CSV table of C-alpha atoms in Angstrom, one decimal:
chain,number,residue,atom,x,y,z
A,247,MET,CA,26.6,-21.1,-32.0
A,248,ILE,CA,27.6,-20.8,-28.4
A,249,LEU,CA,24.9,-22.7,-26.4
A,250,PHE,CA,24.4,-22.2,-22.7
A,251,ARG,CA,22.6,-25.0,-20.7
A,252,CYS,CA,21.2,-23.6,-17.5
A,253,ASP,CA,17.9,-23.0,-15.8
A,254,ALA,CA,16.2,-20.2,-13.9
A,255,GLY,CA,12.9,-19.9,-12.0
A,256,SER,CA,11.3,-19.9,-8.6
A,257,ASP,CA,12.9,-23.2,-7.5
A,258,VAL,CA,16.5,-22.6,-8.7
A,259,GLY,CA,16.6,-18.8,-8.7
A,260,TYR,CA,18.4,-16.7,-11.3
A,261,GLY,CA,22.0,-16.9,-10.2
A,262,HIS,CA,23.2,-19.4,-12.8
A,263,PHE,CA,21.4,-17.5,-15.5
A,264,LYS,CA,23.0,-14.2,-14.4
A,265,ARG,CA,26.6,-15.3,-14.4
A,266,CYS,CA,26.0,-17.1,-17.8
A,267,LEU,CA,24.6,-13.8,-19.2
A,268,ALA,CA,27.8,-12.0,-18.3
A,269,LEU,CA,29.8,-14.5,-20.4
A,270,ALA,CA,27.1,-14.7,-23.1
A,271,GLY,CA,27.4,-11.0,-23.7
A,272,PHE,CA,31.1,-11.3,-24.4
A,273,TYR,CA,30.6,-14.0,-27.0
A,274,ARG,CA,27.7,-12.0,-28.6
A,275,ASP,CA,30.1,-9.0,-29.0
A,276,LEU,CA,32.6,-11.3,-30.7
A,277,GLY,CA,30.0,-12.0,-33.4
A,278,PHE,CA,28.6,-15.4,-32.2
A,279,ASP,CA,25.0,-16.5,-32.2
A,280,VAL,CA,24.4,-17.1,-28.5
A,281,THR,CA,21.5,-19.3,-27.3
A,282,PHE,CA,20.2,-20.4,-23.9
A,283,LEU,CA,18.7,-23.9,-23.7
A,284,MET,CA,16.4,-24.0,-20.6
A,285,GLU,CA,13.7,-26.1,-19.1
A,286,ASN,CA,10.4,-24.2,-18.9
A,287,PRO,CA,12.0,-20.7,-18.9
A,288,PRO,CA,9.8,-18.1,-17.2
A,289,GLY,CA,8.7,-15.0,-19.1
A,290,ALA,CA,11.1,-12.8,-17.1
A,291,VAL,CA,14.0,-14.8,-18.5
A,292,GLN,CA,12.8,-14.3,-22.0
A,293,VAL,CA,12.7,-10.5,-21.4
A,294,LEU,CA,16.2,-10.5,-19.8
A,295,ALA,CA,17.6,-12.5,-22.7
A,296,GLY,CA,16.0,-10.2,-25.3
A,297,ASN,CA,17.5,-7.2,-23.5
A,298,HIS,CA,20.9,-8.8,-23.8
A,299,GLN,CA,20.4,-9.8,-27.4
A,300,VAL,CA,20.6,-13.5,-26.9
A,301,SER,CA,18.1,-16.2,-27.7
A,302,VAL,CA,16.3,-18.7,-25.5
A,303,LEU,CA,15.2,-22.2,-26.5
A,304,GLY,CA,12.6,-23.6,-24.1
A,305,ARG,CA,11.9,-27.3,-23.6
A,306,GLY,CA,9.4,-29.0,-21.2
A,307,SER,CA,11.9,-31.4,-19.5
A,308,SER,CA,15.5,-32.0,-18.9
A,309,ALA,CA,15.3,-35.0,-21.3
A,310,ALA,CA,13.9,-32.8,-24.0
A,311,CYS,CA,16.8,-30.4,-23.4
A,312,MET,CA,19.2,-33.2,-24.0
A,313,GLY,CA,17.4,-34.2,-27.1
A,314,CYS,CA,17.7,-30.6,-28.3
A,315,LEU,CA,21.5,-30.8,-27.9
A,316,GLU,CA,21.5,-33.8,-30.3
A,317,GLU,CA,19.3,-32.0,-32.8
A,318,ASN,CA,21.6,-29.0,-32.9
A,319,HIS,CA,25.0,-30.8,-32.6
A,320,ASP,CA,26.2,-29.7,-35.9
A,321,ARG,CA,25.6,-26.0,-35.1
A,322,ILE,CA,27.1,-25.9,-31.5
A,323,GLN,CA,30.7,-24.6,-31.4
A,324,LEU,CA,30.9,-24.5,-27.6
A,325,LEU,CA,28.6,-25.9,-25.0
A,326,VAL,CA,28.5,-24.1,-21.6
A,327,ILE,CA,26.9,-26.0,-18.7
A,328,ASP,CA,26.0,-24.3,-15.5
A,329,HIS,CA,23.6,-26.7,-13.9
A,330,TYR,CA,23.6,-28.7,-10.7
A,331,GLY,CA,21.4,-31.4,-12.3
A,332,ILE,CA,24.0,-32.3,-15.0
A,333,GLY,CA,26.8,-34.5,-13.6
A,334,ILE,CA,29.9,-36.2,-14.8
A,335,GLU,CA,28.2,-39.0,-16.6
A,336,ASP,CA,26.1,-36.7,-18.8
A,337,GLU,CA,29.2,-34.5,-19.4
A,338,ALA,CA,31.3,-37.5,-20.5
A,339,ARG,CA,28.7,-38.4,-23.1
A,340,LEU,CA,28.5,-34.8,-24.4
A,341,PHE,CA,32.3,-34.5,-24.3
A,342,GLU,CA,32.5,-36.8,-27.4
A,343,ARG,CA,30.3,-34.3,-29.3
A,344,PHE,CA,31.2,-30.8,-28.2
A,345,PRO,CA,33.9,-28.6,-26.6
A,346,ILE,CA,32.5,-28.2,-23.1
A,347,LEU,CA,32.9,-25.4,-20.6
A,348,VAL,CA,31.4,-26.1,-17.1
A,349,ILE,CA,30.7,-23.4,-14.6
A,350,ASP,CA,30.3,-24.7,-11.0
A,351,ASP,CA,30.7,-23.6,-7.4
A,352,LEU,CA,30.2,-26.9,-5.5
A,353,CYS,CA,33.5,-28.6,-6.2
A,354,ARG,CA,31.9,-31.7,-7.8
A,355,PRO,CA,33.4,-34.3,-10.3
A,356,HIS,CA,33.3,-33.1,-13.9
A,357,HIS,CA,34.3,-34.3,-17.4
A,358,CYS,CA,35.0,-31.2,-19.6
A,359,HIS,CA,37.6,-29.3,-21.4
A,360,LEU,CA,37.4,-26.2,-19.3
A,361,LEU,CA,36.1,-25.6,-15.7
A,362,VAL,CA,35.3,-22.3,-14.1
A,363,ASP,CA,34.6,-21.8,-10.4
A,364,GLN,CA,34.6,-18.1,-9.5
A,365,THR,CA,34.2,-18.7,-5.8
A,366,VAL,CA,36.4,-16.3,-3.8
A,367,GLY,CA,39.4,-18.3,-2.4
A,368,ARG,CA,38.8,-21.4,-4.5
A,369,GLU,CA,42.0,-23.2,-5.7
A,370,ALA,CA,42.3,-25.3,-8.9
A,371,SER,CA,43.9,-28.0,-6.8
A,372,GLU,CA,40.6,-28.7,-5.1
A,373,TYR,CA,39.2,-29.9,-8.4
A,374,MET,CA,42.2,-31.8,-9.8
A,375,PRO,CA,41.4,-35.2,-8.2
A,376,LEU,CA,37.8,-34.9,-9.3
A,377,MET,CA,38.2,-34.5,-13.1
A,378,GLY,CA,37.3,-37.3,-15.5
A,379,TYR,CA,39.4,-35.7,-18.2
A,380,PRO,CA,43.0,-35.3,-17.0
A,381,ASP,CA,43.8,-32.3,-19.3
A,382,THR,CA,40.9,-30.1,-18.1
A,383,ARG,CA,42.0,-26.5,-17.7
A,384,ILE,CA,40.7,-25.3,-14.3
A,385,LEU,CA,40.1,-21.6,-13.7
A,386,ALA,CA,39.4,-21.0,-10.1
A,387,GLY,CA,39.0,-18.0,-7.7
A,388,SER,CA,38.1,-14.3,-7.9
A,389,PRO,CA,40.1,-13.6,-11.1
A,390,TYR,CA,37.4,-15.4,-13.0
A,391,ILE,CA,34.3,-13.8,-11.5
A,392,LEU,CA,31.8,-13.3,-14.3
A,393,LEU,CA,30.5,-9.8,-13.9
A,394,ASP,CA,27.9,-8.3,-16.1
A,395,PRO,CA,29.5,-5.5,-18.2
A,396,ALA,CA,26.7,-3.2,-17.1
A,397,TYR,CA,28.4,-2.9,-13.7
A,398,HIS,CA,32.0,-2.5,-14.8
A,399,ASP,CA,32.1,1.3,-14.3
A,400,VAL,CA,29.3,1.6,-11.6
A,401,ARG,CA,30.2,3.0,-8.2
A,402,THR,CA,27.9,3.8,-5.4
A,403,GLN,CA,27.0,7.4,-4.6
A,404,GLY,CA,24.3,6.5,-2.0
A,405,SER,CA,23.7,7.2,1.6
A,406,PRO,CA,24.2,4.5,4.2
A,407,THR,CA,20.5,4.7,5.0
A,408,GLU,CA,19.5,3.8,1.4
A,409,ILE,CA,19.7,0.0,1.6
A,410,ILE,CA,19.4,-2.8,-0.9
A,411,LEU,CA,17.7,-5.9,0.7
A,412,SER,CA,18.1,-9.0,-1.4
A,413,PHE,CA,17.8,-12.7,-0.7
A,414,GLY,CA,17.6,-13.8,-4.3
A,415,ALA,CA,15.3,-12.8,-7.1
A,416,THR,CA,12.7,-15.4,-6.1
A,417,ASP,CA,13.2,-15.7,-2.3
A,418,PRO,CA,11.0,-18.8,-2.0
A,419,GLU,CA,11.5,-19.0,1.8
A,420,LYS,CA,10.5,-15.3,2.2
A,421,TYR,CA,13.6,-14.4,4.1
A,422,THR,CA,13.2,-10.8,3.0
A,423,LEU,CA,10.1,-10.5,5.2
A,424,ALA,CA,11.7,-12.1,8.2
A,425,VAL,CA,14.7,-9.8,8.1
A,426,LEU,CA,12.5,-6.7,7.6
A,427,GLU,CA,10.5,-7.6,10.7
A,428,LEU,CA,13.8,-7.9,12.6
A,429,LEU,CA,15.1,-4.6,11.3
A,430,GLU,CA,11.9,-2.9,12.5
A,431,GLN,CA,13.5,-3.1,16.0
A,432,LEU,CA,16.3,-0.7,15.1
A,433,PRO,CA,16.0,2.8,16.7
A,434,GLU,CA,16.9,4.2,13.2
A,435,ALA,CA,14.2,2.2,11.4
A,436,ALA,CA,12.0,5.2,10.6
A,437,ASP,CA,15.0,6.8,8.8
A,438,LEU,CA,15.8,3.8,6.6
A,439,THR,CA,14.7,3.1,3.0
A,440,PHE,CA,14.9,-0.5,1.8
A,441,HIS,CA,15.0,-1.2,-1.9
A,442,VAL,CA,13.9,-4.8,-2.7
A,443,PRO,CA,14.4,-6.2,-6.2
A,444,LEU,CA,12.3,-9.3,-6.9
A,445,SER,CA,11.1,-11.5,-9.7
A,446,SER,CA,7.4,-11.4,-10.4
A,447,LEU,CA,7.5,-15.1,-9.7
A,448,SER,CA,8.5,-14.6,-6.1
A,449,PRO,CA,6.1,-15.9,-3.5
A,450,CYS,CA,7.4,-13.1,-1.3
A,451,LEU,CA,6.2,-10.4,-3.6
A,452,ALA,CA,2.5,-10.0,-2.6
A,453,PRO,CA,3.0,-10.3,1.2
A,454,LEU,CA,6.0,-7.9,1.0
A,455,GLU,CA,3.9,-5.3,-0.8
A,456,SER,CA,1.3,-5.6,1.9
A,457,TYR,CA,3.8,-5.4,4.6
A,458,ALA,CA,5.4,-2.2,3.1
A,459,CYS,CA,2.1,-0.4,3.7
A,460,LYS,CA,2.3,-0.7,7.5
A,461,SER,CA,6.1,-0.7,8.1
A,462,ARG,CA,7.9,2.0,10.1
A,463,CYS,CA,10.6,1.8,7.4
A,464,THR,CA,10.2,3.0,3.8
A,465,ILE,CA,10.1,-0.1,1.5
A,466,GLN,CA,10.3,0.2,-2.2
A,467,VAL,CA,9.7,-3.0,-4.3
A,468,TYR,CA,11.0,-3.5,-7.8
A,469,LYS,CA,9.8,-6.2,-10.2
A,470,ASP,CA,11.8,-7.9,-13.0
A,471,LEU,CA,14.6,-5.3,-13.3
A,472,ASP,CA,16.9,-5.9,-16.2
A,473,ASN,CA,19.8,-4.9,-14.0
A,474,LEU,CA,20.5,-3.1,-10.7
A,475,VAL,CA,22.7,-0.3,-12.0
A,476,ASP,CA,20.5,2.5,-10.7
A,477,LEU,CA,20.0,0.9,-7.3
A,478,TYR,CA,23.7,0.3,-6.9
A,479,ARG,CA,24.4,3.9,-7.6
A,480,ARG,CA,21.5,5.1,-5.3
A,481,CYS,CA,22.2,2.8,-2.3
A,482,GLY,CA,25.2,2.9,0.0
A,483,THR,CA,24.5,-0.3,2.0
A,484,ALA,CA,23.3,-3.8,1.1
A,485,ILE,CA,21.9,-6.6,3.3
A,486,GLY,CA,21.5,-10.0,1.6
A,487,ALA,CA,22.7,-13.4,0.7
A,488,PRO,CA,26.3,-14.0,-0.5
A,489,GLY,CA,25.2,-15.3,-3.9
A,490,ILE,CA,26.1,-14.0,-7.3
A,491,SER,CA,24.7,-10.5,-6.7
A,492,ILE,CA,27.0,-9.8,-3.7
A,493,LEU,CA,29.9,-9.9,-6.1
A,494,GLU,CA,28.3,-7.1,-8.1
A,495,ARG,CA,27.7,-5.1,-4.9
A,496,VAL,CA,31.3,-5.6,-3.7
A,497,HIS,CA,32.6,-4.4,-7.0
A,498,CYS,CA,30.3,-1.3,-7.1
A,499,GLY,CA,31.5,-0.3,-3.6
A,500,LEU,CA,28.4,-0.9,-1.5
A,501,VAL,CA,29.0,-1.8,2.2
A,502,ASN,CA,27.7,-5.4,2.6
A,503,ILE,CA,26.1,-7.3,5.4
A,504,ALA,CA,25.9,-11.0,4.2
A,505,VAL,CA,23.5,-13.6,5.6
A,506,GLN,CA,23.8,-17.1,4.2
A,507,VAL,CA,20.5,-18.7,3.1
A,508,ALA,CA,21.8,-21.7,1.0
A,509,ASP,CA,24.6,-24.2,1.5
A,510,ASN,CA,26.4,-23.1,-1.7
A,511,GLN,CA,26.8,-19.6,-0.3
A,512,ALA,CA,28.8,-20.6,2.8
A,513,ARG,CA,32.2,-20.6,1.1
A,514,VAL,CA,31.7,-17.2,-0.6
A,515,GLY,CA,30.3,-15.5,2.6
A,516,GLN,CA,33.1,-16.9,4.8
A,517,ALA,CA,35.8,-16.0,2.3
A,518,LEU,CA,34.6,-12.4,1.9
A,519,GLY,CA,34.2,-12.2,5.6
A,520,ASP,CA,37.7,-13.5,6.3
A,521,LEU,CA,39.1,-10.9,3.9
A,522,GLY,CA,37.2,-8.1,5.8
A,523,ALA,CA,35.4,-7.2,2.6
A,524,VAL,CA,31.9,-7.8,4.0
A,525,ALA,CA,30.3,-8.3,7.5
A,526,PHE,CA,29.4,-12.0,7.3
A,527,MET,CA,26.7,-13.1,9.8
A,528,GLY,CA,26.7,-16.8,9.0
A,529,ASP,CA,23.7,-19.0,8.4
A,530,ILE,CA,20.3,-17.3,8.8
A,531,ASN,CA,19.1,-20.3,10.9
A,532,ASP,CA,21.8,-19.5,13.4
A,533,LEU,CA,21.5,-15.7,13.2
A,534,GLU,CA,21.8,-14.0,16.6
A,535,ASP,CA,19.3,-11.2,16.4
A,536,SER,CA,21.1,-8.8,18.7
A,537,VAL,CA,24.5,-9.2,17.0
A,538,PHE,CA,22.8,-8.7,13.6
A,539,LEU,CA,21.1,-5.5,14.7
A,540,ILE,CA,24.3,-4.1,16.3
A,541,THR,CA,26.1,-4.8,13.0
A,542,VAL,CA,23.5,-3.1,10.9
A,543,SER,CA,23.5,-0.1,13.2
A,544,LYS,CA,27.3,0.1,13.1
A,545,VAL,CA,27.3,-0.1,9.3
A,546,ILE,CA,24.8,2.8,9.1
A,547,THR,CA,26.4,5.1,11.7
A,548,SER,CA,30.1,4.4,11.8
A,549,ILE,CA,32.1,6.0,9.1
A,550,SER,CA,35.3,4.3,10.1
A,551,PHE,CA,33.7,0.8,10.1
A,552,ARG,CA,32.2,1.5,6.6
A,553,THR,CA,35.5,2.8,5.3
A,554,ARG,CA,37.4,-0.3,6.6
A,555,LEU,CA,35.0,-2.6,4.8
A,556,GLN,CA,35.2,-0.7,1.6
A,557,GLU,CA,39.0,-0.5,1.6
A,558,LYS,CA,39.2,-4.3,2.1
A,559,ALA,CA,36.7,-4.9,-0.8
A,560,GLN,CA,38.4,-2.4,-3.2
A,561,GLY,CA,40.0,-4.1,-6.1
A,562,LEU,CA,38.9,-7.6,-5.1
A,563,ILE,CA,36.9,-7.9,-8.4
A,564,ASP,CA,38.5,-6.3,-11.4
A,565,ALA,CA,35.7,-7.0,-13.9
A,566,GLN,CA,38.0,-8.9,-16.3
A,567,GLY,CA,36.8,-12.4,-15.4
A,568,ALA,CA,34.7,-13.0,-18.5
A,569,ARG,CA,37.6,-11.8,-20.8
A,570,ARG,CA,40.0,-14.3,-19.1
A,571,VAL,CA,37.5,-17.1,-19.5
A,572,VAL,CA,36.8,-16.3,-23.2
A,573,ARG,CA,40.6,-16.2,-23.8
A,574,GLN,CA,40.9,-19.8,-22.5
A,575,THR,CA,38.1,-21.0,-24.8
A,576,ALA,CA,39.5,-19.4,-28.0
A,577,ASP,CA,41.5,-22.5,-29.1
A,578,LEU,CA,38.5,-24.7,-28.2
A,579,LEU,CA,36.4,-22.8,-30.7
A,580,SER,CA,39.0,-22.6,-33.5
A,581,GLY,CA,42.6,-21.9,-34.3
A,582,VAL,CA,43.8,-18.7,-35.9
A,583,THR,CA,44.5,-18.7,-39.7
A,584,LEU,CA,46.1,-16.2,-42.0
A,585,ARG,CA,45.2,-15.3,-45.6
A,586,HIS,CA,46.6,-12.7,-48.0
A,587,ALA,CA,44.4,-9.6,-48.1
A,588,ASP,CA,42.6,-9.2,-51.4
A,589,ALA,CA,40.3,-6.7,-53.0
A,590,SER,CA,37.4,-7.6,-50.7
A,591,ASP,CA,39.4,-6.3,-47.7
A,592,ARG,CA,39.7,-2.7,-48.9
A,593,ASP,CA,36.9,-1.2,-46.8
A,594,ARG,CA,37.6,-3.5,-43.9
A,595,LEU,CA,41.2,-2.4,-43.5
A,596,PHE,CA,40.1,1.3,-43.7
A,597,GLN,CA,37.4,0.8,-41.0
A,598,TRP,CA,39.9,-0.9,-38.7
A,599,GLN,CA,42.3,2.0,-39.0
A,600,HIS,CA,39.5,4.4,-38.0
A,601,ARG,CA,38.5,2.5,-34.8
A,602,ARG,CA,38.8,4.8,-31.9
A,603,GLY,CA,42.2,4.5,-30.1
A,604,VAL,CA,43.5,1.8,-32.4
A,605,ARG,CA,46.4,4.0,-33.7
A,606,LYS,CA,47.3,5.4,-30.3
A,607,TYR,CA,50.8,3.9,-30.5
A,608,PHE,CA,51.4,4.3,-34.2
A,609,ARG,CA,54.2,6.6,-35.3
A,610,ASN,CA,51.5,8.5,-37.1
A,611,PRO,CA,48.4,8.3,-34.8
A,612,SER,CA,46.1,10.0,-37.3
A,613,PRO,CA,44.2,7.5,-39.4
A,614,PRO,CA,44.6,7.9,-43.2
A,615,ALA,CA,42.0,9.8,-45.3
A,616,ARG,CA,40.0,7.6,-47.6
A,617,GLU,CA,41.7,8.8,-50.7
A,618,GLU,CA,45.1,8.1,-49.1
A,619,HIS,CA,44.0,4.6,-48.1
A,620,LEU,CA,42.6,3.9,-51.6
A,621,ALA,CA,45.9,4.9,-53.2
A,622,TRP,CA,47.9,2.8,-50.9
A,623,PHE,CA,45.6,-0.2,-51.4
A,624,GLU,CA,45.9,0.0,-55.2
A,625,ARG,CA,49.7,-0.1,-54.8
A,626,TYR,CA,49.3,-3.0,-52.5
A,627,LEU,CA,47.3,-5.0,-55.0
A,628,GLY,CA,49.9,-4.2,-57.6
A,629,GLY,CA,52.5,-5.9,-55.5
A,630,HIS,CA,54.5,-2.7,-54.9
A,631,GLU,CA,53.8,-2.1,-51.2
A,632,SER,CA,53.4,-4.1,-48.0
A,633,ILE,CA,52.4,-7.7,-47.6
A,634,VAL,CA,49.2,-8.0,-45.5
A,635,TRP,CA,47.7,-11.1,-44.0
A,636,ILE,CA,44.1,-11.0,-42.6
A,637,ILE,CA,43.8,-12.8,-39.3
A,638,GLN,CA,40.8,-15.2,-39.3
A,639,TRP,CA,39.1,-17.0,-36.4
A,640,CYS,CA,35.9,-18.9,-36.4
A,641,GLY,CA,35.2,-17.7,-39.9
A,642,MET,CA,35.5,-14.0,-38.8
A,643,GLU,CA,38.1,-11.4,-39.9
A,644,ILE,CA,39.5,-10.0,-36.7
A,645,GLY,CA,42.7,-8.1,-37.6
A,646,TYR,CA,45.8,-8.1,-39.8
A,647,VAL,CA,49.6,-8.7,-39.8
A,648,ARG,CA,51.5,-6.3,-42.1
A,649,MET,CA,55.0,-6.7,-43.3
A,650,ASP,CA,57.2,-4.0,-44.9
A,651,ALA,CA,60.7,-4.5,-46.3
A,652,GLN,CA,63.4,-2.7,-44.4
A,653,GLY,CA,66.7,-3.6,-46.1
A,654,ASP,CA,67.4,-7.2,-45.4
A,655,GLU,CA,64.8,-7.2,-42.6
A,656,ARG,CA,61.0,-7.1,-42.7
A,657,GLU,CA,59.2,-4.8,-40.3
A,658,LEU,CA,56.1,-6.2,-38.7
A,659,SER,CA,53.0,-4.5,-37.4
A,660,ILE,CA,49.9,-6.1,-36.0
A,661,LEU,CA,46.4,-4.8,-35.5
A,662,VAL,CA,43.6,-6.8,-33.8
A,663,ASP,CA,40.1,-5.3,-33.9
A,664,ALA,CA,38.9,-3.9,-30.6
A,665,PRO,CA,36.4,-6.6,-29.5
A,666,TYR,CA,39.1,-9.3,-30.0
A,667,GLN,CA,42.0,-7.5,-28.2
A,668,GLY,CA,43.4,-9.1,-25.1
A,669,LEU,CA,42.4,-12.6,-26.0
A,670,GLY,CA,45.7,-13.9,-27.4
A,671,PHE,CA,44.9,-13.5,-31.1
A,672,GLY,CA,47.9,-11.2,-31.8
A,673,LYS,CA,50.4,-13.7,-30.5
A,674,ALA,CA,48.6,-16.6,-32.2
A,675,ALA,CA,48.7,-14.7,-35.6
A,676,LEU,CA,52.3,-13.7,-35.1
A,677,MET,CA,53.4,-17.3,-34.3
A,678,GLU,CA,51.4,-18.6,-37.3
A,679,MET,CA,53.2,-16.2,-39.6
A,680,LEU,CA,56.7,-16.9,-38.2
A,681,SER,CA,56.1,-20.7,-38.5
A,682,LYS,CA,55.4,-20.4,-42.2
A,683,ARG,CA,57.8,-17.7,-43.4
A,684,ALA,CA,61.4,-17.8,-42.3
A,685,GLY,CA,63.4,-14.6,-42.3
A,686,ARG,CA,64.8,-11.7,-40.3
A,687,TYR,CA,62.1,-9.5,-38.7
A,688,ARG,CA,62.0,-6.3,-36.7
A,689,ALA,CA,59.2,-4.4,-34.8
A,690,GLU,CA,59.3,-0.9,-33.6
A,691,VAL,CA,57.1,-0.5,-30.5
A,692,HIS,CA,56.2,2.6,-28.5
A,693,THR,CA,57.7,2.3,-25.0
A,694,GLU,CA,54.2,2.9,-23.4
A,695,ASN,CA,52.7,0.1,-25.5
A,696,GLN,CA,53.2,-2.7,-22.9
A,697,ALA,CA,50.8,-5.1,-24.5
A,698,SER,CA,52.8,-5.1,-27.8
A,699,ILE,CA,56.2,-5.3,-25.9
A,700,HIS,CA,54.9,-8.3,-24.1
A,701,LEU,CA,53.6,-9.8,-27.4
A,702,PHE,CA,56.9,-9.6,-29.3
A,703,ARG,CA,59.0,-10.7,-26.3
A,704,SER,CA,56.8,-13.8,-25.8
A,705,ALA,CA,57.2,-14.7,-29.5
A,706,GLY,CA,60.9,-14.7,-29.1
A,707,PHE,CA,61.9,-11.2,-30.3
A,708,LYS,CA,64.8,-9.6,-28.6
A,709,LEU,CA,65.3,-5.9,-27.7
A,710,LYS,CA,68.0,-4.5,-30.0
A,711,SER,CA,67.9,-0.8,-29.2
A,712,THR,CA,65.9,2.3,-28.4
A,713,ASP,CA,65.8,5.2,-30.9
A,714,ASN,CA,67.2,8.6,-30.1
A,715,THR,CA,63.9,10.0,-29.0
A,716,GLY,CA,63.6,7.4,-26.3
A,717,LEU,CA,60.0,6.7,-27.3
A,718,TRP,CA,60.5,3.6,-29.6
A,719,GLN,CA,62.1,0.2,-28.9
A,720,ILE,CA,63.4,-1.9,-31.7
A,721,PHE,CA,62.9,-5.6,-31.4
A,722,THR,CA,64.5,-8.2,-33.8
A,723,TYR,CA,63.9,-11.8,-34.6
């Protein structure tokens, strides 16, 4: 079980829960049981978790949550902590029991195996003097932004006058109302539509719905949305806090005006502003009304200004952060092992061959018919064909290494099942095989298959030649 310890609600918001969900979905797709341990989780969290096919364990206090960790210690394979209330002393105690991944954005002391801080511009060196465990791996900066997969391929198609307004799911200080009252002063106000997503727990909800009835603007309020995909496609502009959601909006191509409403948002807002990716207005308590209104008007009316912001933001977030983090946790969860394929693997091997795109770079890209596969497998079991090792990780079968005799050499091919690709398992399996079976090996790799070329080079294989078609490179070991 992968267990996440974070909280969500009207007092702490939903940011920690949202970035954890992005990572949780990745582990779920790898076949793990994923559970959130939370203090008094609201009903909206239960719904969101259910929609993401993960579980929630609710407890009445932080102490009860700690007790739950002890009760389930034999089931927890990785503990993920994203919680300002859990400090280095608690982590040091838990460190003795579990592999620990900590997610943070405040640059505090920690005691863990792996630390992730996705703050734009953050450097690993800022954390190094603060770590209680000297061998902690620190993943810092925008390459590790945890983006919900729902947004990976989403791009805005909206008008500049369709505007998302968001100061957090709960907005306990009712900043949304204050900003709307200010925006009423715009000459264009009657032509603007504001889309406001909120939690049903928000104290801002009722007064906002009342205000919407008398506003010059059009205001549409949304409660407890599972995600904002439809809004990100519909809206061309966003005004809000530089929290977790601004990273989604930047990735999806909206033009952003950011106003800081919490101390932990300052670094993100300033970094994105310095990059020219958003119009950062500073802290809401120091907001100059006239400058803010001029900026909003410019974002709505100036094509060149909007284009400049979008160009600076483009490519800043590549949506691969969760994959990079999971790759770094693979060895914390388990090492890779190999076993000889046996009769129980017949259908599994056939199914892997028929995964979409898996044979793209095979000499014969067409998957075998079932009868052809069964005949080959019978020969394999009789010892007259290839040697096949099944790659195992955390008790799951995730691919294979195949070896075929080619004179005095053995030709190798590797297949890793789609959900596990790009996480380092191919190289781990190859190195495991080479460490246990000495010999001369070769691999024939399509010139466009850069991932496999990198794999064999990194394992010590050398390029020997290219065949006469120019499409295949031969590597030897």
